[in-house]
């Protein structure tokens, strides 16, 4: 039986709601971007602090 698990249920490949999958991927991409932006900001702040001390 070919299928994929969506929301804990095995569904046939031709009946999978790709909209829900794309929506979830988009949410994860947005979250990843937010996290990366925060990391970049922390690094920039840290480097600015080091430059001021030099």
XYZ file of C-alpha atoms in Angstrom:
54
model
C 0.000 0.000 0.000
C 1.584 3.251 -1.108
C 0.845 6.293 0.972
C 2.170 8.900 3.336
C 1.404 9.790 6.931
C -0.465 13.079 7.334
C -1.702 14.079 10.789
C -0.957 10.574 12.036
C -3.060 8.831 9.386
C -1.883 6.895 6.361
C -3.323 8.459 3.219
C -3.106 7.387 -0.379
C -0.634 9.522 -2.304
C -3.279 10.783 -4.720
C -5.526 11.982 -1.872
C -2.905 13.850 0.160
C -3.739 17.504 0.797
C -0.637 19.198 -0.586
C -1.984 22.600 0.500
C -1.619 21.590 4.162
C 1.924 20.361 3.520
C 2.899 23.574 1.715
C 1.343 25.638 4.516
C 3.340 23.748 7.163
C 6.579 24.095 5.168
C 5.921 27.828 4.811
C 5.416 28.178 8.581
C 8.659 26.312 9.234
C 10.527 28.449 6.688
C 9.247 31.626 8.344
C 10.262 30.323 11.778
C 13.712 29.357 10.469
C 14.158 32.854 9.019
C 13.147 34.454 12.333
C 15.621 32.313 14.252
C 18.419 33.039 11.771
C 17.690 36.776 11.993
C 17.922 36.653 15.787
C 21.217 34.772 15.598
C 22.563 37.312 13.090
C 21.508 40.195 15.347
C 23.224 38.635 18.366
C 26.410 38.109 16.370
C 26.324 41.693 15.072
C 25.798 43.036 18.608
C 28.658 40.907 19.906
C 31.016 42.049 17.157
C 30.045 45.702 17.731
C 30.829 45.270 21.421
C 34.249 43.816 20.607
C 34.994 46.644 18.147
C 34.160 49.262 20.766
C 36.537 47.645 23.244
C 39.437 47.497 20.774
